[in-house]
XYZ file of C-alpha atoms in Angstrom:
508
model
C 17.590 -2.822 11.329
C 15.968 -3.034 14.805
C 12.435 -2.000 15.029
C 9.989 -2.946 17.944
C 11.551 -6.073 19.370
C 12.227 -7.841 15.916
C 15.016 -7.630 13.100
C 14.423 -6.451 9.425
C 16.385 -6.638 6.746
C 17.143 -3.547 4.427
C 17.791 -3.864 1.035
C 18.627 -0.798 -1.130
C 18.598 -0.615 -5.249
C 17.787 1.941 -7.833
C 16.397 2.267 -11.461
C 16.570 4.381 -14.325
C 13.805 6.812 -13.813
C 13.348 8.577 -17.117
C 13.896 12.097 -15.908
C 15.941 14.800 -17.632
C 18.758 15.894 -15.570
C 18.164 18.768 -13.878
C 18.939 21.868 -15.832
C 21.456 24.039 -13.034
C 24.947 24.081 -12.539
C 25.166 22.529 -9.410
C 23.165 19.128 -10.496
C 26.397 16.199 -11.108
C 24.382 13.390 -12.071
C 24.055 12.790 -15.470
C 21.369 9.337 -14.732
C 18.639 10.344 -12.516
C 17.821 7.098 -10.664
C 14.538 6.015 -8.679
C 15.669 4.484 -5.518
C 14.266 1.469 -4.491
C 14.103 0.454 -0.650
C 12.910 -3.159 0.815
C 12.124 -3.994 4.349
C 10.987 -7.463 5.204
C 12.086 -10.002 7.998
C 15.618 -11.167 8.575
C 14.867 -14.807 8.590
C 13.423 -14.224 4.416
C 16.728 -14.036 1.572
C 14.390 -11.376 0.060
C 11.676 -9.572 -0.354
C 9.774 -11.635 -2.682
C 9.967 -14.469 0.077
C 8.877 -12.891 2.359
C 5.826 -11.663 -0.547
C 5.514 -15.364 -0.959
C 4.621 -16.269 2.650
C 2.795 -13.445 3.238
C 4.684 -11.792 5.838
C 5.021 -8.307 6.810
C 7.047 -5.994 4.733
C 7.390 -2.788 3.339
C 8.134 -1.676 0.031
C 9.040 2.303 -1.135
C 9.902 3.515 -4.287
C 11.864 6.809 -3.994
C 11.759 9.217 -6.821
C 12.536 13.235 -7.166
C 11.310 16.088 -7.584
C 12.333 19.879 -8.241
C 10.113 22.910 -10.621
C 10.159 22.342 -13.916
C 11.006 18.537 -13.606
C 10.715 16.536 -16.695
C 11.263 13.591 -18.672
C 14.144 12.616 -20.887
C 11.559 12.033 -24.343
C 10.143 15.559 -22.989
C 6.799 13.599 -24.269
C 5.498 12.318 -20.624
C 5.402 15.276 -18.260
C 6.151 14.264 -14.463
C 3.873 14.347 -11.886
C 4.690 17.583 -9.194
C 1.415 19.312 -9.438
C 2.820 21.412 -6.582
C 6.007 22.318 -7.938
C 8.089 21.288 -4.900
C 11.662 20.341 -4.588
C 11.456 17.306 -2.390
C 10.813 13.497 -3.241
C 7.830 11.334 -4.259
C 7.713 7.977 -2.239
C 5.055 5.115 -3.916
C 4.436 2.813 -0.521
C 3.390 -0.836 -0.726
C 3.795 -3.556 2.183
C 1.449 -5.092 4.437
C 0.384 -5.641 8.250
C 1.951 -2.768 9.691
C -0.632 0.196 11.062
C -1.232 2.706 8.256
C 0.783 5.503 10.320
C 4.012 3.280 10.547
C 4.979 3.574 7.167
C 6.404 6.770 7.452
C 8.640 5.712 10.377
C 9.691 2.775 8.641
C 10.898 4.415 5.693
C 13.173 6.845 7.944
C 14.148 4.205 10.184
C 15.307 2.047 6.912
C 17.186 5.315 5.382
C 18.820 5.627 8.512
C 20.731 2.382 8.419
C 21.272 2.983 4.829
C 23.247 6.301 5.770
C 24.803 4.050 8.466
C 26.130 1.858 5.603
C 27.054 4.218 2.811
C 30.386 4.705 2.485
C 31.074 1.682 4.539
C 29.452 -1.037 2.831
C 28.819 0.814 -0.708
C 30.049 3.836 -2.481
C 27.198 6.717 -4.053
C 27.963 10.221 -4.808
C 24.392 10.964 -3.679
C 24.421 11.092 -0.035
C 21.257 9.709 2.061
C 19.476 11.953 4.137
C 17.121 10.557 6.616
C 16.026 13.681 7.797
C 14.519 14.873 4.360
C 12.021 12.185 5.183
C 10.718 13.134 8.571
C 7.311 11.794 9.268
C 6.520 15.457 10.063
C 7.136 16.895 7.268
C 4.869 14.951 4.826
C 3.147 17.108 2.494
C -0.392 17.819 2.177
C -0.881 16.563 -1.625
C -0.227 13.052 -0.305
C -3.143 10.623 -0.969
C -3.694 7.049 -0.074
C -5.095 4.242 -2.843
C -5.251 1.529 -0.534
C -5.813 0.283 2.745
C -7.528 -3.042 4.530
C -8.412 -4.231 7.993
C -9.353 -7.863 8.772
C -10.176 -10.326 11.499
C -9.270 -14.186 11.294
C -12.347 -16.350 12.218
C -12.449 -19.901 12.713
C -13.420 -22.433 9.872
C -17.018 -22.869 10.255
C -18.013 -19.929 11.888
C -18.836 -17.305 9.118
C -21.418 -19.347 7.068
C -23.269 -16.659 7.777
C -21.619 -14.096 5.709
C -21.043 -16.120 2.901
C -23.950 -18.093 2.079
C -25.827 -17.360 -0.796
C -28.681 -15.348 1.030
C -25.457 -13.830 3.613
C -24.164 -11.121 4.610
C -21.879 -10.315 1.376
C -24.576 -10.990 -1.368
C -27.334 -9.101 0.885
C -24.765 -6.066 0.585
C -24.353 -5.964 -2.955
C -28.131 -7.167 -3.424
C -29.677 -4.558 -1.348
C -27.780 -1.557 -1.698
C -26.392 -1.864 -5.723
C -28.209 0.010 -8.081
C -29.609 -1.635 -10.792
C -28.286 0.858 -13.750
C -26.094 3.534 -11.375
C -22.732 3.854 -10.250
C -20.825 0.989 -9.190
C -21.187 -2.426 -7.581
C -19.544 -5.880 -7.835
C -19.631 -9.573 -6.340
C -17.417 -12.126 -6.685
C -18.275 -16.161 -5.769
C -15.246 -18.112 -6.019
C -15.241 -21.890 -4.390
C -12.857 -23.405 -6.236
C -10.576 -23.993 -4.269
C -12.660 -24.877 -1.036
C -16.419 -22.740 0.215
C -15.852 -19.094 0.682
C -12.560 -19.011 -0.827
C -13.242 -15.935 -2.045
C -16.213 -13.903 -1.406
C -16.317 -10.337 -2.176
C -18.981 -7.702 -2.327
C -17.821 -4.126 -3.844
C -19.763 -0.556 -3.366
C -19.438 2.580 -4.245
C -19.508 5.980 -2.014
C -23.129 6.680 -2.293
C -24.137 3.082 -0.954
C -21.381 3.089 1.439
C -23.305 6.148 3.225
C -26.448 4.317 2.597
C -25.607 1.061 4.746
C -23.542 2.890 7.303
C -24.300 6.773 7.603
C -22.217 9.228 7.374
C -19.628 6.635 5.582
C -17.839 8.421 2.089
C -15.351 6.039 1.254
C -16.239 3.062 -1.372
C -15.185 -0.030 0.043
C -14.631 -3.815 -0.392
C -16.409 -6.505 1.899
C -14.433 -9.501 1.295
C -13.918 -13.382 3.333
C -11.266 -14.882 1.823
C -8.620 -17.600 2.528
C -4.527 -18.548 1.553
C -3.746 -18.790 -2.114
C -3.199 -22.352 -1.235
C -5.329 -23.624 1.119
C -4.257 -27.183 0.894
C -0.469 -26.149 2.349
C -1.430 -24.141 4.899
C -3.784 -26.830 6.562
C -2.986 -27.508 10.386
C -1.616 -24.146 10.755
C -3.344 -20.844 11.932
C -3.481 -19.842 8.147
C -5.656 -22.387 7.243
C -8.803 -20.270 8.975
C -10.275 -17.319 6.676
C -10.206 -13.801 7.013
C -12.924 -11.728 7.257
C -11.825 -8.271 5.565
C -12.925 -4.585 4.760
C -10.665 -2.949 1.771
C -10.810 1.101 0.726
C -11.342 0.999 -2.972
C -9.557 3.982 -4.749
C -10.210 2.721 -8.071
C -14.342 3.529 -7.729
C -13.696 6.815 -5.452
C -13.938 9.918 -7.808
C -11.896 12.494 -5.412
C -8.649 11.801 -3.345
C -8.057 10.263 -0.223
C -5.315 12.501 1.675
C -3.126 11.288 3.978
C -4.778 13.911 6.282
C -7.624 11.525 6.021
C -6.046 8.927 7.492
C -8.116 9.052 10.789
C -11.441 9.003 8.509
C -10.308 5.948 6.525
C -9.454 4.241 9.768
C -12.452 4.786 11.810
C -14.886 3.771 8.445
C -12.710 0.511 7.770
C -13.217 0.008 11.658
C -16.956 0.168 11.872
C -17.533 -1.626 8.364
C -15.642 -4.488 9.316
C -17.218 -4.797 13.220
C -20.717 -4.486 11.570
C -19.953 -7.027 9.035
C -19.570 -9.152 12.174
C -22.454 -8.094 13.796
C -24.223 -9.070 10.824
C -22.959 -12.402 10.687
C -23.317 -13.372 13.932
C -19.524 -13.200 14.961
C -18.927 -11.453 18.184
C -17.561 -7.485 17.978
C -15.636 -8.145 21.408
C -12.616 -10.550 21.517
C -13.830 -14.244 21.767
C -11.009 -17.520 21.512
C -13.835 -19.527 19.750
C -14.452 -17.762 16.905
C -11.131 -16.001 16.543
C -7.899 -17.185 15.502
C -4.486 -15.117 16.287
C -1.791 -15.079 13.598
C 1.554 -13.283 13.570
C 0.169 -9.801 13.293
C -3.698 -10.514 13.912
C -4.181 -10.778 17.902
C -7.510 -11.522 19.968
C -7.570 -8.286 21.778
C -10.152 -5.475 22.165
C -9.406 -1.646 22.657
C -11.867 0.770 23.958
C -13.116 3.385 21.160
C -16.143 5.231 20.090
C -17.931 3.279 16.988
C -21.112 3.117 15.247
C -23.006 -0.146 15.378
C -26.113 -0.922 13.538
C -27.672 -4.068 14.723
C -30.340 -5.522 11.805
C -29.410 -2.905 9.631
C -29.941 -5.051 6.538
C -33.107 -6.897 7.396
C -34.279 -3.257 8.434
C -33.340 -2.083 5.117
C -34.791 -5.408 3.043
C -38.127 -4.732 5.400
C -37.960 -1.420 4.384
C -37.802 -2.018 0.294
C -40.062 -4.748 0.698
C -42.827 -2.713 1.982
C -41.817 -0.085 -0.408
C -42.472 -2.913 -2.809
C -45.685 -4.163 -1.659
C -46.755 -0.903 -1.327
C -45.718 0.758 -4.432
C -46.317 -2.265 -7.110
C -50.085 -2.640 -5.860
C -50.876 1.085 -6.647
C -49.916 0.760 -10.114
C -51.228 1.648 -13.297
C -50.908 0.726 -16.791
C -47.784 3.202 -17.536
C -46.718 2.516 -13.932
C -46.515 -1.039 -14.779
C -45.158 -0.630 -18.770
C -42.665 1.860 -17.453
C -41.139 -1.036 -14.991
C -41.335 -3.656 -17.158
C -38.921 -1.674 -19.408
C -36.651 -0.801 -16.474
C -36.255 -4.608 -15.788
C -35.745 -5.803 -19.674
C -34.345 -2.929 -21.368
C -31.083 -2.558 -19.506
C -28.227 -0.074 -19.834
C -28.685 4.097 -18.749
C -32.055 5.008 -19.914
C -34.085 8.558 -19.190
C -37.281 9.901 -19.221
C -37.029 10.837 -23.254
C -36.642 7.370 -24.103
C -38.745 5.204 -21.506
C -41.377 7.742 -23.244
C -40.540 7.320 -26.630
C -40.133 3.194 -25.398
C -43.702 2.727 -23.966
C -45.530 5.106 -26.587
C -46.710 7.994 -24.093
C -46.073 11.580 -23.880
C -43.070 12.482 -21.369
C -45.520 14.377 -19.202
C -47.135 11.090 -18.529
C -43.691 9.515 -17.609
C -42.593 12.258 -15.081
C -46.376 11.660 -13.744
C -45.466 7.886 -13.097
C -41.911 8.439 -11.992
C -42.997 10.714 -9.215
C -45.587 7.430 -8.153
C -42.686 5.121 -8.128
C -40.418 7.495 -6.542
C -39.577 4.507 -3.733
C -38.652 2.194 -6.099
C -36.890 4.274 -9.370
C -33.941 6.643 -8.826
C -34.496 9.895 -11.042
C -31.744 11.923 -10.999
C -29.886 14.010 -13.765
C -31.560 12.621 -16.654
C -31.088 8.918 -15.410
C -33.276 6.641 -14.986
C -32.950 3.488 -12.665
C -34.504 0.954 -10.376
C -33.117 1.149 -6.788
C -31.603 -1.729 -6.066
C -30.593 -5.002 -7.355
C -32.984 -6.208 -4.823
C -36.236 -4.164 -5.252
C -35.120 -5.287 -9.237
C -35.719 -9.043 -8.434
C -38.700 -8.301 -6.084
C -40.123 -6.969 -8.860
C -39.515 -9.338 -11.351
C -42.433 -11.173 -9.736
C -45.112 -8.941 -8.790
C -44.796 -6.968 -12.403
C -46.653 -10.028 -13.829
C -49.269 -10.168 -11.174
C -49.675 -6.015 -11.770
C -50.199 -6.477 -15.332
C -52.323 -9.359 -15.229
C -54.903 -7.735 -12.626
C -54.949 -4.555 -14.973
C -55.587 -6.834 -18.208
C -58.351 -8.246 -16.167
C -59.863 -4.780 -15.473
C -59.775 -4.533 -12.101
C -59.839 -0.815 -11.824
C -63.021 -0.773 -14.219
C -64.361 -3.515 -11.947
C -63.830 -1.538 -8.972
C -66.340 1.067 -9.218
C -69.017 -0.665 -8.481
C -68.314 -2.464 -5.089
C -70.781 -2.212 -2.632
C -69.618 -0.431 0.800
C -70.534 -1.129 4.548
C -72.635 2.325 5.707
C -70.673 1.913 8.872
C -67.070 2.605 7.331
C -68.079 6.047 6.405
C -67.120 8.229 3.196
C -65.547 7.273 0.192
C -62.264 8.993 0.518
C -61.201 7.760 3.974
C -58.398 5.021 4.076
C -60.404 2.039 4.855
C -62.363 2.869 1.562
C -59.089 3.525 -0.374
C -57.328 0.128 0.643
C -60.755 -1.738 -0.440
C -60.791 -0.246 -3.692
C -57.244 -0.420 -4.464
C -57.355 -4.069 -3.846
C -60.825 -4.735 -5.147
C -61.767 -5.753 -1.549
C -65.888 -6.961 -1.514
C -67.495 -7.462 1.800
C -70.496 -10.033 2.516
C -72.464 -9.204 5.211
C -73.732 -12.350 7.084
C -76.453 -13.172 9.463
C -76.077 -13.244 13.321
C -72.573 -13.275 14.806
C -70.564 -14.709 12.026
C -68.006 -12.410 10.675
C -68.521 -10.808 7.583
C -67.406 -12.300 4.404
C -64.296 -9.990 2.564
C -63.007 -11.494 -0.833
C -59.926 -9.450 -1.879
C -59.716 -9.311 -6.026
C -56.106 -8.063 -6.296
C -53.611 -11.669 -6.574
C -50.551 -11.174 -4.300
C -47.215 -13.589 -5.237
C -47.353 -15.907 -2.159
C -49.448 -16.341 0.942
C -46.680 -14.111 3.319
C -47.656 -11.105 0.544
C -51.281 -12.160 1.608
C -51.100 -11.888 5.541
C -48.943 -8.567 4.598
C -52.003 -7.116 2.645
C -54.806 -7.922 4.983
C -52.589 -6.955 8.345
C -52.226 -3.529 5.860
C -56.399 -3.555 5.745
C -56.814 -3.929 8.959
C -54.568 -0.988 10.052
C -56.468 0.900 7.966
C -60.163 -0.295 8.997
C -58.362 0.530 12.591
C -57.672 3.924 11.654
C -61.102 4.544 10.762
C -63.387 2.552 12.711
C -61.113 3.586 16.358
C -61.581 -0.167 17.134
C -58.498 -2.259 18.458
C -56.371 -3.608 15.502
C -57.036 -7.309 16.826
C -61.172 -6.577 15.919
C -60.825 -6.642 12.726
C -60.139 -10.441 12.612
C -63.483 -11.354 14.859
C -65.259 -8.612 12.207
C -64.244 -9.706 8.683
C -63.170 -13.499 7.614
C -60.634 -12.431 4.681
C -60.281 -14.919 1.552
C -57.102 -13.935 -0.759
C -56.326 -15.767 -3.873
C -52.814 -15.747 -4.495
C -51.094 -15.912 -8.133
C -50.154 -19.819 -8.155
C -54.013 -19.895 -7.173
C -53.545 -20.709 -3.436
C -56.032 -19.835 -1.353
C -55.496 -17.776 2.021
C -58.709 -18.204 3.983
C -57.551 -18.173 7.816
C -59.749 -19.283 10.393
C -58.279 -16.707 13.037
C -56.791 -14.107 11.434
C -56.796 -11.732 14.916
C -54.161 -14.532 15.436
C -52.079 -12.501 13.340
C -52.855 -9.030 14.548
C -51.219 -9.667 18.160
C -52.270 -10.794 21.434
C -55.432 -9.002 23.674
C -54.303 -6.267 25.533
């Protein structure tokens, strides 16, 4: 068969089916038979060789259909939810585009028909034109579908290194205890052999908007690196996979330009991400047979930073959140982190000995950091679950310590006004006491509330001073040449910098 400017071989067989014969008077076959077509390159004996080697083929199972079809038991009813008279083609093969499969399929029946009669003898005559690409019918779905780049050996340590671009995906946007999410390490047979990192729909639209489809982020190399080095193959491929098997409607065929366009910008921001170029580049890219380093001009979303903006983002949700806490605040997600498996409000209540007034109370406080929804509790990432790991300890601690008792009776500056403003608020909630000292030194503030690490202490005074900013109307960069902050950190490390307005930006 001629296709393009290369030669494919077409190899026809048939199975028994399991279908009844179809009750009419017309119907002569008395063995309904699946038909079983196989396209693959001329220079390959067969199909599975070609498999082997990982070339380009195409593989359709041809099967059909009427009203009323059924099986020969009678037990296992057939699958023609539309009740058409027509035929049900299963597709499998690999680097063609998605929308040449129907156009192989024809083209293949064609040279069948060519043949029959000629070369073999059926009673069932072949008719390519009962598969025109046109005429494909609306139920059709798709379960699978991949695009992929080939990037030099050395060049994607990025996106799989243990704090890369494929763990930070699963890490940041997996929920701890909801819906589905999956990573893979393998380097067995050589680093990154095979990386993967599997979400579902709803974080799909969370790392990329708009995005529906569950998908696959995957780097991966030959099943046997060690024979392909030397050779183009030996570099690794960089992929982006539709994964039916986690998607709970149907991906039509109709949906083919959808499914495109999301594998398209998923893979070119995986790139982006890992610092591999989006535009065609000879170092970092490696042609194969059917991968070439060209670029095409289309519309496509790219989100530069996307996931340090979205670890900022939980990390001040963190910082934020976990300092405000409260006794049940802190019980509640200490039994989020140890407890595992679905939980709900009824039994985090029933788990931490309060009434389940008091837990809605303390979900709506953590409301950045727990998912509530239908009845489910869970913590809202895999990320934000290991963040908190470590400040839980510090929350509980300071509470145990009675640093909310302790807090009522701090003595306030006169000069930073009422009670309730936000400078106020941020000293109590960190137990913040200010020294005033003589002539021009700055004043003396000792913060009581422990952060995990000295970056968590710069965090929380840069968040007092925006607040004493807010207030006071004076530039941010004052508030280091008013106050000389001391923070005590968990480990017992002492922050106690000398020029803090160092750290609020340069004079304007």
């Amino acid at each position: 068969m001629e296709l393009g400017d290369d030669t494919w071989a077409v190899e026809f067989g048939f199975k028994g089916s399991g279908i009844a014969p179809r009750d009419r008077p017309d119907f002569q076959l008395d063995e309904v038979r699946e038909y079983l077509i196989y396209v693959y390159p001329d220079a390959y004996s067969s199909w599975a060789d070609a498999k082997d080697e990982a070339r380009q083929r195409a593989y359709f199972r041809i099967s059909p259909r009427w009203p009323d079809i059924d099986t020969k038991d009678g037990l296992n009813p057939m699958s023609n939810p539309y009740d058409i008279e027509g035929y049900d083609v299963e597709v499998e093969g690999s680097y063609w585009e998605f929308k040449q499969y129907p156009e192989v399929l024809q083209r293949a029946l064609d040279t069948l028909a060519d043949r029959q009669g000629f070369r073999f003898n059926s009673p069932t005559y072949i008719h390519p034109e009962d598969f025109n690409p046109r005429t494909i019918h609306s139920s059709s779905n798709i379960v699978d579908g991949e695009y992929y780049v080939r990037v030099k050996i050395g060049e994607t340590d990025v996106a799989i290194a243990y704090d890369g671009t494929l763990h930070r995906i699963s890490l940041l946007l997996s929920g701890d205890r909801q819906g589905y999410a999956k990573t893979v390490r393998d380097d067995r047979e050589c680093p990154g052999y095979y990386h993967t990192a599997t979400i579902d729909a709803r974080r799909a639209g969370e790392l990329i908007g708009s995005h529906e489809l569950p998908k696959e982020f995957k780097h991966y190399y030959m099943r046997n690196p060690d024979a392909v080095k030397g050779t183009k193959l030996e570099h690794p491929k960089i992929g982006v996979s539709f994964q039916n098997s986690i998607h709970d409607e149907t991906l039509y065929w109709d949906d083919l330009d959808k499914l495109e366009t999301e594998l398209d910008e998923a893979l070119l921001n995986v790139l982006e991400w890992s610092d591999i170029p989006t535009r065609p580049d000879d170092h970092y890219f490696v042609e194969d047979d059917y991968f070439t380093v060209t670029g095409s001009r289309r519309w496509r979303k790219l989100l530069p930073e996307r996931l340090p903006r979205i670890e900022s983002k939980q990390d001040d949700q963190i910082f934020a959140t976990a300092s405000q806490m409260n006794a049940t605040d802190a019980e509640l997600v200490d039994t989020l982190l140890t407890d595992g498996g679905t939980t709900s409000p009824a039994d985090l209540a029933d788990s931490i000995g309060v009434h389940l007034d008091t837990v809605y109370r303390a979900l709506k406080r953590l409301r950045p950091l727990v998912d509530h929804t239908y009845g489910e509790v869970q913590l809202g990432s895999k990320y934000i679950a290991q963040e908190l790991t470590g400040y839980i300890d510090q929350v509980s601690e300071s509470i145990q310590r009675g640093w909310e008792n302790a807090l009522d009776g701090l003595t306030r500056a006169e000069s930073f006004g009422d009670e309730k403003d936000p400078w106020s608020r941020w000293l109590d909630r960190y137990g913040g006491t200010i020294t005033a000292t003589e002539g021009a030194d700055p004043d003396e503030l000792e913060v009581g509330f422990q952060p995990e690490s000295i970056e968590d202490a710069r965090e929380l005074l840069r968040q007092g001073a925006r607040r004493w900013a807010e207030v006071t109307g004076n530039p941010l960069r004052q508030f280091g040449f008013e106050f000389a902050p001391v923070v005590t950190c968990v480990d017992g490390t002492c922050y106690a910098p000398k020029r803090f307005a160092d750290a609020l930006g340069t004079p304007s």
